[in-house]
Short mmCIF file of C-alpha atoms in Angstrom, two decimals:
data_model
loop_
_atom_site.label_atom_id
_atom_site.label_comp_id
_atom_site.label_asym_id
_atom_site.label_seq_id
_atom_site.Cartn_x
_atom_site.Cartn_y
_atom_site.Cartn_z
CA GLU A 1 -16.83 9.88 11.18
CA PRO A 2 -19.76 10.58 13.54
CA GLU A 3 -20.16 14.18 14.62
CA VAL A 4 -22.38 16.38 16.73
CA THR A 5 -24.64 18.64 14.69
CA GLN A 6 -26.45 21.79 15.76
CA THR A 7 -29.22 23.89 14.26
CA PRO A 8 -29.60 26.69 13.50
CA SER A 9 -26.09 27.99 12.94
CA HIS A 10 -27.23 31.53 13.71
CA GLN A 11 -30.37 32.73 15.48
CA VAL A 12 -31.41 36.33 15.93
CA THR A 13 -34.19 37.03 18.40
CA GLN A 14 -35.70 39.94 20.26
CA MET A 15 -35.32 40.37 23.98
CA GLY A 16 -38.04 38.53 25.87
CA GLN A 17 -38.63 35.93 23.17
CA GLU A 18 -38.23 32.19 23.65
CA VAL A 19 -35.61 30.32 21.65
CA ILE A 20 -34.91 26.64 21.22
CA LEU A 21 -31.48 25.50 20.16
CA ARG A 22 -31.22 22.01 18.72
CA CYS A 23 -28.50 19.41 18.77
CA VAL A 24 -28.10 15.88 17.48
CA PRO A 25 -25.45 14.15 19.60
CA ILE A 26 -23.32 11.24 18.42
CA SER A 27 -25.66 8.27 18.39
CA ASN A 28 -24.08 5.90 20.91
CA HIS A 29 -23.14 8.57 23.43
CA LEU A 30 -24.76 8.69 26.84
CA TYR A 31 -23.79 12.10 28.21
CA PHE A 32 -24.98 15.36 26.72
CA TYR A 33 -23.88 18.90 27.51
CA TRP A 34 -24.51 22.55 26.74
CA TYR A 35 -21.78 25.15 27.00
CA ARG A 36 -21.69 28.78 25.96
CA GLN A 37 -19.01 31.24 24.95
CA ILE A 38 -19.66 34.94 25.15
CA LEU A 39 -17.56 36.80 22.59
CA GLY A 40 -13.99 37.14 23.81
CA GLN A 41 -14.58 35.08 26.95
CA LYS A 42 -13.99 31.54 28.16
CA VAL A 43 -16.16 28.59 27.24
CA GLU A 44 -18.54 28.11 30.19
CA PHE A 45 -20.43 25.01 31.25
CA LEU A 46 -24.22 25.27 31.44
CA VAL A 47 -25.67 21.80 32.02
CA SER A 48 -25.07 18.09 31.64
CA PHE A 49 -27.72 15.45 30.98
CA TYR A 50 -27.60 11.73 31.54
CA ASN A 51 -30.22 9.02 31.70
CA ASN A 52 -32.98 11.50 30.83
CA GLU A 53 -32.26 13.91 33.61
CA ILE A 54 -29.99 16.79 34.49
CA SER A 55 -26.88 15.46 36.20
CA GLU A 56 -25.15 18.78 36.82
CA LYS A 57 -25.84 22.45 36.18
CA SER A 58 -23.96 25.67 36.68
CA GLU A 59 -25.08 28.86 38.38
CA ILE A 60 -25.73 30.30 34.90
CA PHE A 61 -28.42 27.67 34.24
CA ASP A 62 -31.29 29.36 36.06
CA ASP A 63 -35.06 28.97 35.70
CA GLN A 64 -34.96 30.64 32.28
CA PHE A 65 -33.13 27.63 30.86
CA SER A 66 -34.36 24.09 30.29
CA VAL A 67 -33.13 21.04 28.41
CA GLU A 68 -34.92 18.15 26.88
CA ARG A 69 -34.25 15.01 24.90
CA PRO A 70 -37.65 14.73 23.25
CA ASP A 71 -37.21 11.80 20.90
CA GLY A 72 -34.09 9.82 21.70
CA SER A 73 -31.95 11.59 19.10
CA ASN A 74 -32.36 15.35 19.55
CA PHE A 75 -31.15 17.31 22.55
CA THR A 76 -32.54 20.81 22.98
CA LEU A 77 -31.78 23.90 25.03
CA LYS A 78 -34.67 26.30 25.61
CA ILE A 79 -34.26 29.85 26.84
CA ARG A 80 -37.66 31.00 28.02
CA SER A 81 -37.28 34.79 27.90
CA THR A 82 -34.05 35.90 26.31
CA LYS A 83 -31.95 38.77 27.65
CA LEU A 84 -29.30 40.81 25.88
CA GLU A 85 -26.63 39.06 27.96
CA ASP A 86 -27.70 35.68 26.57
CA SER A 87 -26.03 36.63 23.29
CA ALA A 88 -23.28 34.06 22.86
CA MET A 89 -22.17 31.01 20.94
CA TYR A 90 -23.90 27.94 22.36
CA PHE A 91 -22.14 24.62 21.98
CA CYS A 92 -23.65 21.19 22.38
CA ALA A 93 -21.35 18.30 23.28
CA SER A 94 -21.75 14.59 23.80
CA GLY A 95 -19.59 11.97 25.41
CA GLY A 96 -19.32 8.22 25.79
CA LEU A 97 -18.94 6.22 28.95
CA VAL A 98 -15.44 4.78 28.88
CA LEU A 99 -12.97 7.46 27.86
CA ALA A 100 -15.34 10.31 28.70
CA GLU A 101 -13.98 12.44 25.86
CA GLN A 102 -16.39 15.23 24.93
CA TYR A 103 -17.12 15.98 21.28
CA PHE A 104 -18.44 19.41 20.42
CA GLY A 105 -20.81 20.59 17.74
CA PRO A 106 -20.14 23.63 15.52
CA GLY A 107 -22.24 25.90 17.72
CA THR A 108 -25.26 28.15 17.37
CA ARG A 109 -24.59 31.87 17.46
CA LEU A 110 -27.45 33.49 19.37
CA THR A 111 -27.89 37.22 18.98
CA VAL A 112 -30.45 38.92 21.22
CA THR A 113 -31.47 42.42 20.13
CA LYS B 1 -13.40 25.94 42.56
CA GLN B 2 -11.25 24.79 39.65
CA GLU B 3 -9.41 27.54 37.78
CA VAL B 4 -7.59 26.88 34.51
CA THR B 5 -4.97 29.29 33.19
CA GLN B 6 -3.21 29.22 29.84
CA ILE B 7 0.05 30.94 29.03
CA PRO B 8 0.82 32.69 26.76
CA ALA B 9 -2.44 34.34 25.73
CA ALA B 10 -1.07 34.81 22.23
CA LEU B 11 1.91 33.48 20.33
CA SER B 12 3.27 34.28 16.89
CA VAL B 13 5.96 32.07 15.37
CA PRO B 14 7.55 31.49 11.97
CA GLU B 15 6.62 28.36 10.07
CA GLY B 16 8.64 25.29 11.00
CA GLU B 17 9.25 26.26 14.61
CA ASN B 18 8.55 23.86 17.46
CA LEU B 19 6.43 25.40 20.20
CA VAL B 20 4.96 24.73 23.62
CA LEU B 21 1.63 25.89 24.99
CA ASN B 22 1.09 25.82 28.73
CA CYS B 23 -1.95 25.04 30.86
CA SER B 24 -2.18 25.08 34.64
CA PHE B 25 -5.06 24.13 36.93
CA THR B 26 -5.59 24.78 40.61
CA ASP B 27 -7.25 21.54 41.74
CA SER B 28 -5.16 18.46 40.95
CA ALA B 29 -8.09 16.07 41.56
CA ILE B 30 -8.95 15.76 37.89
CA TYR B 31 -10.44 12.87 35.90
CA ASN B 32 -8.88 13.86 32.59
CA LEU B 33 -7.67 16.80 30.53
CA GLN B 34 -8.54 17.65 26.94
CA TRP B 35 -6.82 19.94 24.46
CA PHE B 36 -9.04 21.55 21.82
CA ARG B 37 -8.50 23.65 18.76
CA GLN B 38 -10.93 26.48 17.93
CA ASP B 39 -10.89 28.29 14.61
CA PRO B 40 -12.46 31.80 14.51
CA GLY B 41 -16.25 31.62 14.80
CA LYS B 42 -16.19 27.83 14.78
CA GLY B 43 -16.69 24.94 17.15
CA LEU B 44 -14.16 23.07 19.26
CA THR B 45 -12.18 20.22 17.77
CA SER B 46 -10.81 17.74 20.27
CA LEU B 47 -7.09 17.20 19.73
CA LEU B 48 -5.93 15.04 22.61
CA LEU B 49 -7.37 13.52 25.76
CA ILE B 50 -5.11 12.57 28.67
CA GLN B 51 -6.50 10.46 31.48
CA SER B 52 -5.37 11.38 34.99
CA SER B 53 -3.26 8.21 35.18
CA GLN B 54 -1.34 9.03 31.99
CA ARG B 55 1.74 11.19 31.55
CA GLU B 56 1.42 11.99 27.85
CA GLN B 57 -0.46 11.43 24.63
CA THR B 58 0.68 11.86 21.04
CA SER B 59 -1.17 12.46 17.81
CA GLY B 60 0.88 13.23 14.73
CA ARG B 61 2.87 16.42 15.35
CA LEU B 62 1.10 17.02 18.66
CA ASN B 63 2.25 15.79 22.03
CA ALA B 64 0.47 16.60 25.27
CA SER B 65 1.92 15.96 28.71
CA LEU B 66 0.28 15.96 32.10
CA ASP B 67 1.80 16.48 35.53
CA LYS B 68 -1.25 16.09 37.72
CA SER B 69 0.50 16.65 41.05
CA SER B 70 1.83 20.04 39.99
CA GLY B 71 -1.34 20.97 38.11
CA ARG B 72 0.27 21.45 34.71
CA SER B 73 -0.11 20.30 31.14
CA THR B 74 1.77 21.25 28.01
CA LEU B 75 0.89 20.92 24.36
CA TYR B 76 3.93 20.57 22.13
CA ILE B 77 3.51 21.26 18.42
CA ALA B 78 6.36 20.13 16.21
CA ALA B 79 7.29 21.73 12.90
CA SER B 80 4.45 24.26 13.00
CA GLN B 81 2.55 25.11 9.82
CA PRO B 82 0.33 28.08 8.88
CA GLY B 83 -2.66 25.72 9.06
CA ASP B 84 -1.97 25.32 12.79
CA SER B 85 -3.05 28.93 13.32
CA ALA B 86 -6.01 28.82 15.72
CA THR B 87 -6.88 29.20 19.38
CA TYR B 88 -5.88 26.24 21.54
CA LEU B 89 -7.97 25.52 24.60
CA CYS B 90 -7.18 23.35 27.58
CA ALA B 91 -10.03 21.90 29.66
CA VAL B 92 -10.11 19.69 32.76
CA ARG B 93 -12.77 17.43 34.21
CA ARG B 94 -13.30 16.84 37.94
CA GLN B 95 -12.61 13.51 39.47
CA GLU B 96 -16.02 12.53 40.81
CA THR B 97 -17.72 11.33 37.68
CA SER B 98 -16.89 10.70 34.04
CA GLY B 99 -19.88 12.79 32.99
CA SER B 100 -19.01 15.93 34.85
CA ARG B 101 -18.31 19.35 33.42
CA LEU B 102 -15.23 20.59 31.60
CA THR B 103 -13.61 23.73 32.99
CA PHE B 104 -11.84 25.70 30.27
CA GLY B 105 -8.89 28.03 30.16
CA GLU B 106 -8.94 31.27 28.21
CA GLY B 107 -6.94 29.78 25.37
CA THR B 108 -3.71 30.56 23.54
CA GLN B 109 -4.14 32.27 20.17
CA LEU B 110 -1.47 30.86 17.88
CA THR B 111 -0.38 32.46 14.62
CA VAL B 112 2.10 30.61 12.43
CA ASN B 113 3.58 32.91 9.79
CA PRO B 114 4.61 31.53 6.38
#
């Protein structure tokens, strides 16, 4: 069964460094998303991407964040200069057009020290 | 702004019991509602999706209902098993577009004791 994959599973970085989180969505899906979950808190929406552009973003998704679909299969989230409060589990999701069900990847745990 | 609340926050039951998890949302103009399962430190597994026009969906021992006008959904788990132990999340999508964000509740942490 097709699934969303994410790499790496765990990333440790120092404050101020840039990180890129990678996702491979399900191949025939058209909508792509990033969410995050800070330990012990709700899953929060960051951004959605459709037709090679951002379709919606939350107030969390500021200028430090960017997304890209560089090659038609990968979907990446870049954090330009990480802060301690960026430590969280980051989930990628993808969805089709008809039912609009979202399928989530296993997540990347980002630890900023 | 959509707010999603799940009650109870935690639930512990003996194996074999039938149980109900509750989800409420403040804005009834939703496109659909999804129930997810999350195991500790893991991703989210989609369990059931209910479109706004539907009243319920079933998958195996799981049955989810939706009362859009009152802003409520329930997830019924029949004959619970220890393997059902996980956190169950409810999430709703706004009405405007099928690609819009999911808004999540805090989850119900379920423990099924052998």
